[in-house]
CSV table of C-alpha atoms in Angstrom, one decimal:
chain,number,residue,atom,x,y,z
A,1,MET,CA,-18.7,1.6,15.8
A,2,PRO,CA,-20.5,5.0,15.4
A,3,PHE,CA,-19.1,7.2,12.6
A,4,GLY,CA,-18.0,10.7,13.3
A,5,LEU,CA,-16.5,10.2,16.7
A,6,PRO,CA,-13.0,11.8,16.9
A,7,ASN,CA,-11.4,8.7,18.5
A,8,ALA,CA,-13.1,6.2,16.2
A,9,PRO,CA,-10.0,5.6,13.9
A,10,ALA,CA,-7.7,5.0,17.0
A,11,ALA,CA,-10.2,2.8,18.7
A,12,PHE,CA,-10.7,0.7,15.5
A,13,GLN,CA,-7.0,0.4,14.9
A,14,ARG,CA,-6.5,-0.8,18.5
A,15,LEU,CA,-9.3,-3.4,17.9
A,16,MET,CA,-7.6,-4.7,14.7
A,17,GLN,CA,-4.2,-4.8,16.4
A,18,LYS,CA,-5.5,-6.8,19.4
A,19,THR,CA,-7.4,-9.1,17.0
A,20,LEU,CA,-4.4,-10.0,14.8
A,21,GLN,CA,-1.5,-9.2,17.2
A,22,ARG,CA,0.0,-12.7,16.9
A,23,LEU,CA,0.1,-12.4,13.1
A,24,VAL,CA,1.6,-8.9,12.8
A,25,PRO,CA,4.1,-8.3,11.1
A,26,ASN,CA,5.2,-11.8,10.1
A,27,GLN,CA,2.0,-12.7,8.3
A,28,CYS,CA,0.0,-9.5,7.7
A,29,LEU,CA,0.0,-5.7,8.1
A,30,ILE,CA,-3.0,-3.6,9.2
A,31,HIS,CA,-4.1,0.0,8.7
A,32,LEU,CA,-7.6,0.6,10.0
A,33,ASP,CA,-9.9,-1.6,7.8
A,34,ASP,CA,-7.1,-2.5,5.3
A,35,ILE,CA,-5.3,-5.8,5.8
A,36,ILE,CA,-2.5,-6.9,3.6
A,37,MET,CA,-1.3,-10.6,3.7
A,38,TYR,CA,1.8,-11.9,2.0
A,39,GLY,CA,4.0,-14.9,1.5
A,40,ARG,CA,7.2,-15.9,-0.2
A,41,ASN,CA,5.2,-18.4,-2.3
A,42,VAL,CA,1.6,-19.5,-2.8
A,43,THR,CA,1.7,-22.2,-0.1
A,44,GLU,CA,2.9,-19.7,2.5
A,45,HIS,CA,0.5,-17.0,1.3
A,46,ASN,CA,-2.4,-19.3,1.6
A,47,GLY,CA,-1.5,-20.4,5.0
A,48,ASN,CA,-1.2,-16.8,6.2
A,49,LEU,CA,-4.5,-16.0,4.6
A,50,ARG,CA,-6.1,-18.9,6.3
A,51,ASP,CA,-4.8,-17.8,9.7
A,52,VAL,CA,-6.1,-14.3,9.3
A,53,LEU,CA,-9.5,-15.4,8.1
A,54,GLU,CA,-9.9,-17.8,11.0
A,55,ARG,CA,-8.8,-15.1,13.5
A,56,LEU,CA,-11.4,-12.6,12.1
A,57,TRP,CA,-14.1,-15.3,12.1
A,58,SER,CA,-13.4,-16.3,15.7
A,59,THR,CA,-13.8,-12.6,16.9
A,60,GLY,CA,-17.0,-11.9,14.8
A,61,LEU,CA,-15.4,-9.5,12.3
A,62,LYS,CA,-16.6,-9.7,8.7
A,63,LEU,CA,-15.0,-8.8,5.4
A,64,LYS,CA,-16.7,-7.2,2.4
A,65,GLY,CA,-16.2,-9.6,-0.5
A,66,SER,CA,-16.1,-6.8,-3.2
A,67,ARG,CA,-13.1,-5.3,-1.5
A,68,CYS,CA,-11.1,-8.5,-1.2
A,69,HIS,CA,-8.4,-9.2,-3.8
A,70,PHE,CA,-6.7,-12.6,-3.6
A,71,LEU,CA,-3.3,-13.8,-5.1
A,72,GLN,CA,-2.1,-10.5,-6.3
A,73,ARG,CA,1.3,-9.9,-7.7
A,74,GLU,CA,1.3,-6.4,-6.5
A,75,VAL,CA,-0.9,-4.3,-4.2
A,76,THR,CA,-1.4,-0.6,-3.5
A,77,PHE,CA,-1.1,0.0,0.3
A,78,LEU,CA,-0.8,3.4,2.0
A,79,GLY,CA,0.3,5.2,-1.1
A,80,TYR,CA,2.9,2.6,-2.1
A,81,VAL,CA,2.8,-0.1,-4.8
A,82,ILE,CA,4.3,-3.3,-3.2
A,83,ALA,CA,5.5,-5.9,-5.6
A,84,ALA,CA,8.0,-8.8,-5.8
A,85,ASP,CA,10.7,-6.5,-7.2
A,86,GLY,CA,10.3,-3.8,-4.6
A,87,ILE,CA,8.4,-0.8,-3.4
A,88,LYS,CA,7.2,1.9,-5.8
A,89,THR,CA,5.3,5.1,-5.6
A,90,ASP,CA,1.6,5.1,-6.4
A,91,PRO,CA,1.1,6.0,-10.1
A,92,ALA,CA,-2.1,7.8,-9.1
A,93,LYS,CA,-0.1,10.1,-6.7
A,94,SER,CA,2.5,10.7,-9.5
A,95,LYS,CA,-0.2,11.8,-11.8
A,96,GLN,CA,-1.6,14.1,-9.1
A,97,ILE,CA,1.8,15.6,-8.7
A,98,LYS,CA,2.3,16.1,-12.4
A,99,ARG,CA,-1.0,18.1,-12.7
A,100,TRP,CA,-0.1,20.1,-9.6
A,101,PRO,CA,-0.3,23.9,-10.5
A,102,GLN,CA,2.5,26.2,-9.1
A,103,PRO,CA,1.9,25.8,-5.3
A,104,GLN,CA,0.3,29.1,-4.4
A,105,PRO,CA,-1.4,30.2,-2.1
A,106,VAL,CA,0.1,28.9,1.1
A,107,GLU,CA,-2.5,26.1,1.6
A,108,ASN,CA,-1.9,24.7,-1.8
A,109,PHE,CA,1.9,24.9,-1.3
A,110,CYS,CA,1.7,23.0,2.1
A,111,SER,CA,-0.3,20.3,0.5
A,112,PHE,CA,2.3,19.8,-2.2
A,113,LEU,CA,5.1,19.8,0.3
A,114,GLY,CA,3.4,17.3,2.5
A,115,LEU,CA,2.8,14.9,-0.4
A,116,ALA,CA,6.4,15.3,-1.6
A,117,SER,CA,7.7,14.7,1.9
A,118,TYR,CA,5.8,11.5,2.2
A,119,TYR,CA,7.9,10.0,-0.6
A,120,ARG,CA,11.2,11.5,0.5
A,121,LYS,CA,12.8,8.1,1.0
A,122,PHE,CA,12.7,7.6,-2.8
A,123,ILE,CA,14.7,10.8,-3.5
A,124,GLN,CA,18.4,11.2,-2.8
A,125,GLY,CA,19.1,14.6,-1.2
A,126,PHE,CA,15.5,15.4,-0.7
A,127,ALA,CA,16.2,17.8,2.2
A,128,GLU,CA,18.6,19.9,0.1
A,129,ILE,CA,16.3,20.0,-2.9
A,130,ALA,CA,13.3,21.0,-0.8
A,131,ALA,CA,15.1,23.5,1.5
A,132,PRO,CA,13.9,26.6,-0.3
A,133,LEU,CA,10.3,25.4,0.0
A,134,HIS,CA,10.7,24.6,3.7
A,135,ARG,CA,12.1,28.0,4.4
A,136,LEU,CA,8.8,29.5,3.2
A,137,THR,CA,7.1,27.6,6.2
A,138,GLU,CA,9.2,29.5,8.8
A,139,LYS,CA,7.1,31.5,11.3
A,140,GLY,CA,7.0,35.2,10.4
A,141,ARG,CA,8.5,34.7,7.0
A,142,PRO,CA,6.5,36.3,4.1
A,143,PHE,CA,5.4,33.9,1.3
A,144,THR,CA,7.5,35.0,-1.6
A,145,TRP,CA,7.8,32.6,-4.5
A,146,SER,CA,11.3,33.1,-5.9
A,147,ASP,CA,13.1,31.5,-8.8
A,148,GLU,CA,15.0,29.3,-6.3
A,149,CYS,CA,11.6,28.0,-5.0
A,150,ASN,CA,10.3,27.4,-8.5
A,151,ALA,CA,13.5,25.5,-9.3
A,152,SER,CA,13.0,23.4,-6.2
A,153,PHE,CA,9.3,22.7,-7.1
A,154,GLU,CA,10.1,21.7,-10.6
A,155,THR,CA,13.0,19.4,-9.6
A,156,LEU,CA,10.8,17.6,-7.0
A,157,GLU,CA,7.9,17.4,-9.5
A,158,GLU,CA,10.3,15.8,-12.1
A,159,LYS,CA,11.7,13.3,-9.7
A,160,LEU,CA,8.4,12.3,-8.2
A,161,THR,CA,6.8,11.7,-11.6
A,162,THR,CA,9.8,9.5,-12.7
A,163,PRO,CA,9.2,5.8,-12.0
A,164,LEU,CA,10.9,5.1,-8.6
A,165,ILE,CA,11.6,1.8,-6.9
A,166,LEU,CA,13.3,0.7,-3.7
A,167,ASP,CA,14.4,-2.8,-3.0
A,168,PHE,CA,13.4,-4.8,0.1
A,169,PRO,CA,16.2,-5.5,2.7
A,170,ASP,CA,17.4,-9.1,2.5
A,171,VAL,CA,18.4,-10.4,5.9
A,172,SER,CA,19.2,-13.9,4.8
A,173,VAL,CA,22.7,-15.3,5.4
A,174,GLU,CA,23.4,-15.6,1.7
A,175,ALA,CA,22.5,-11.9,1.0
A,176,GLY,CA,25.2,-9.2,0.8
A,177,LYS,CA,26.1,-6.9,3.6
A,178,PHE,CA,24.2,-3.7,4.2
A,179,VAL,CA,26.0,-0.5,3.3
A,180,LEU,CA,25.2,2.9,4.8
A,181,ASP,CA,26.7,5.9,3.0
A,182,THR,CA,26.4,9.3,4.7
A,183,ASP,CA,27.2,12.9,3.5
A,184,ALA,CA,26.8,16.4,4.8
A,185,ASN,CA,27.0,19.9,3.4
A,186,SER,CA,26.2,23.4,4.6
A,187,ILE,CA,22.4,22.9,4.2
A,188,SER,CA,21.6,19.3,5.0
A,189,ILE,CA,22.7,15.8,5.9
A,190,GLY,CA,21.8,12.7,4.1
A,191,ALA,CA,22.3,8.9,3.9
A,192,VAL,CA,21.8,6.0,1.5
A,193,LEU,CA,21.0,2.5,2.8
A,194,SER,CA,21.9,-0.1,0.2
A,195,GLN,CA,23.0,-3.7,0.0
A,196,GLU,CA,26.0,-5.1,-1.9
A,197,GLY,CA,25.4,-4.8,-5.5
A,198,GLU,CA,24.2,-1.1,-5.2
A,199,VAL,CA,20.6,-2.2,-4.4
A,200,VAL,CA,19.1,0.9,-2.8
A,201,ILE,CA,16.8,0.3,0.1
A,202,ALA,CA,16.1,3.8,1.2
A,203,TYR,CA,17.3,7.4,1.1
A,204,ALA,CA,17.2,9.7,4.2
A,205,SER,CA,18.0,13.4,4.6
A,206,ARG,CA,17.1,16.4,6.7
A,207,CYS,CA,18.0,20.0,6.9
A,208,LEU,CA,20.5,21.4,9.4
A,209,ASP,CA,19.1,23.7,12.1
A,210,LYS,CA,20.8,27.1,12.7
A,211,CYS,CA,23.2,25.7,15.4
A,212,GLU,CA,24.2,22.7,13.2
A,213,GLY,CA,24.8,25.0,10.3
A,214,ASN,CA,27.7,26.4,12.2
A,215,TYR,CA,29.4,23.1,12.7
A,216,SER,CA,32.7,22.4,11.1
A,217,THR,CA,32.8,20.2,8.1
A,218,THR,CA,34.2,17.3,10.2
A,219,ARG,CA,31.5,17.7,12.8
A,220,ARG,CA,28.7,17.8,10.1
A,221,GLU,CA,30.0,14.6,8.6
A,222,LEU,CA,30.0,13.0,12.1
A,223,LEU,CA,26.4,14.2,12.6
A,224,ALA,CA,25.4,12.6,9.3
C-alpha cells in the first residue's frame, strides 16, 4: 500500500478486519498493523495464535519477526498496559505527563487536555476536576490561566502519575453482580461501574450543558 495517501490507514484497517473478522474479538484485537492475541491459559493462547498466523499466511500477509513478542504476561496496546490483573495506564505516558510544563500556550494546553481525557475512565469525577480547563476551550473565551485552572491541572497531573489500574469485567456465572453507582452535582454527572467486592471496572463522567445545569437536583440525579 502506498504511503502518504489520506485514506491509507482506513483502507489498511478494513483489510485487517476482513482478514481476521472471524477471530475478532474472541481470539484477537486489531489496530492497523498491531495485532494482540490472548488466552486464559497457554493452551488457549497458542491455539488462538495458530489461528491468526494461519489466517495471515492464507491471505499472503507477512509479519516482521523483530516486532513479534510471544507468551507475554503483559503488553502495551493503544496507550494501555494489559496484564492478568487488569488494565493500567502506560508508564511512558505517565512520565510524559509528569514532565509536562504548565499548559500554555493554547496548543500545549489542548494537547495536555486531550491526553488526560484519553485516560478519563481511570479517574473518578474527571469531568468535575477538568471543568475549569474545558471552559477555556469555549468559543470566544479568552485564554486566561487562573488559580482554578492551575489547581485543576495539578490535580489531574497528580492522579495521572499515580499507578492506576482497572479490573476486567467477569461475566462468568460464579462472578459477583455488576454494580453501577451514579451521582450528580451542579457541574457534572458521573458513574462508577464495579463488581461485587468493590472491584472497579471503569469511571465515567461528563459536564452538564447550560440547559442541564438548570435541572433540579432530582432531575440531575435521574440524568446521571
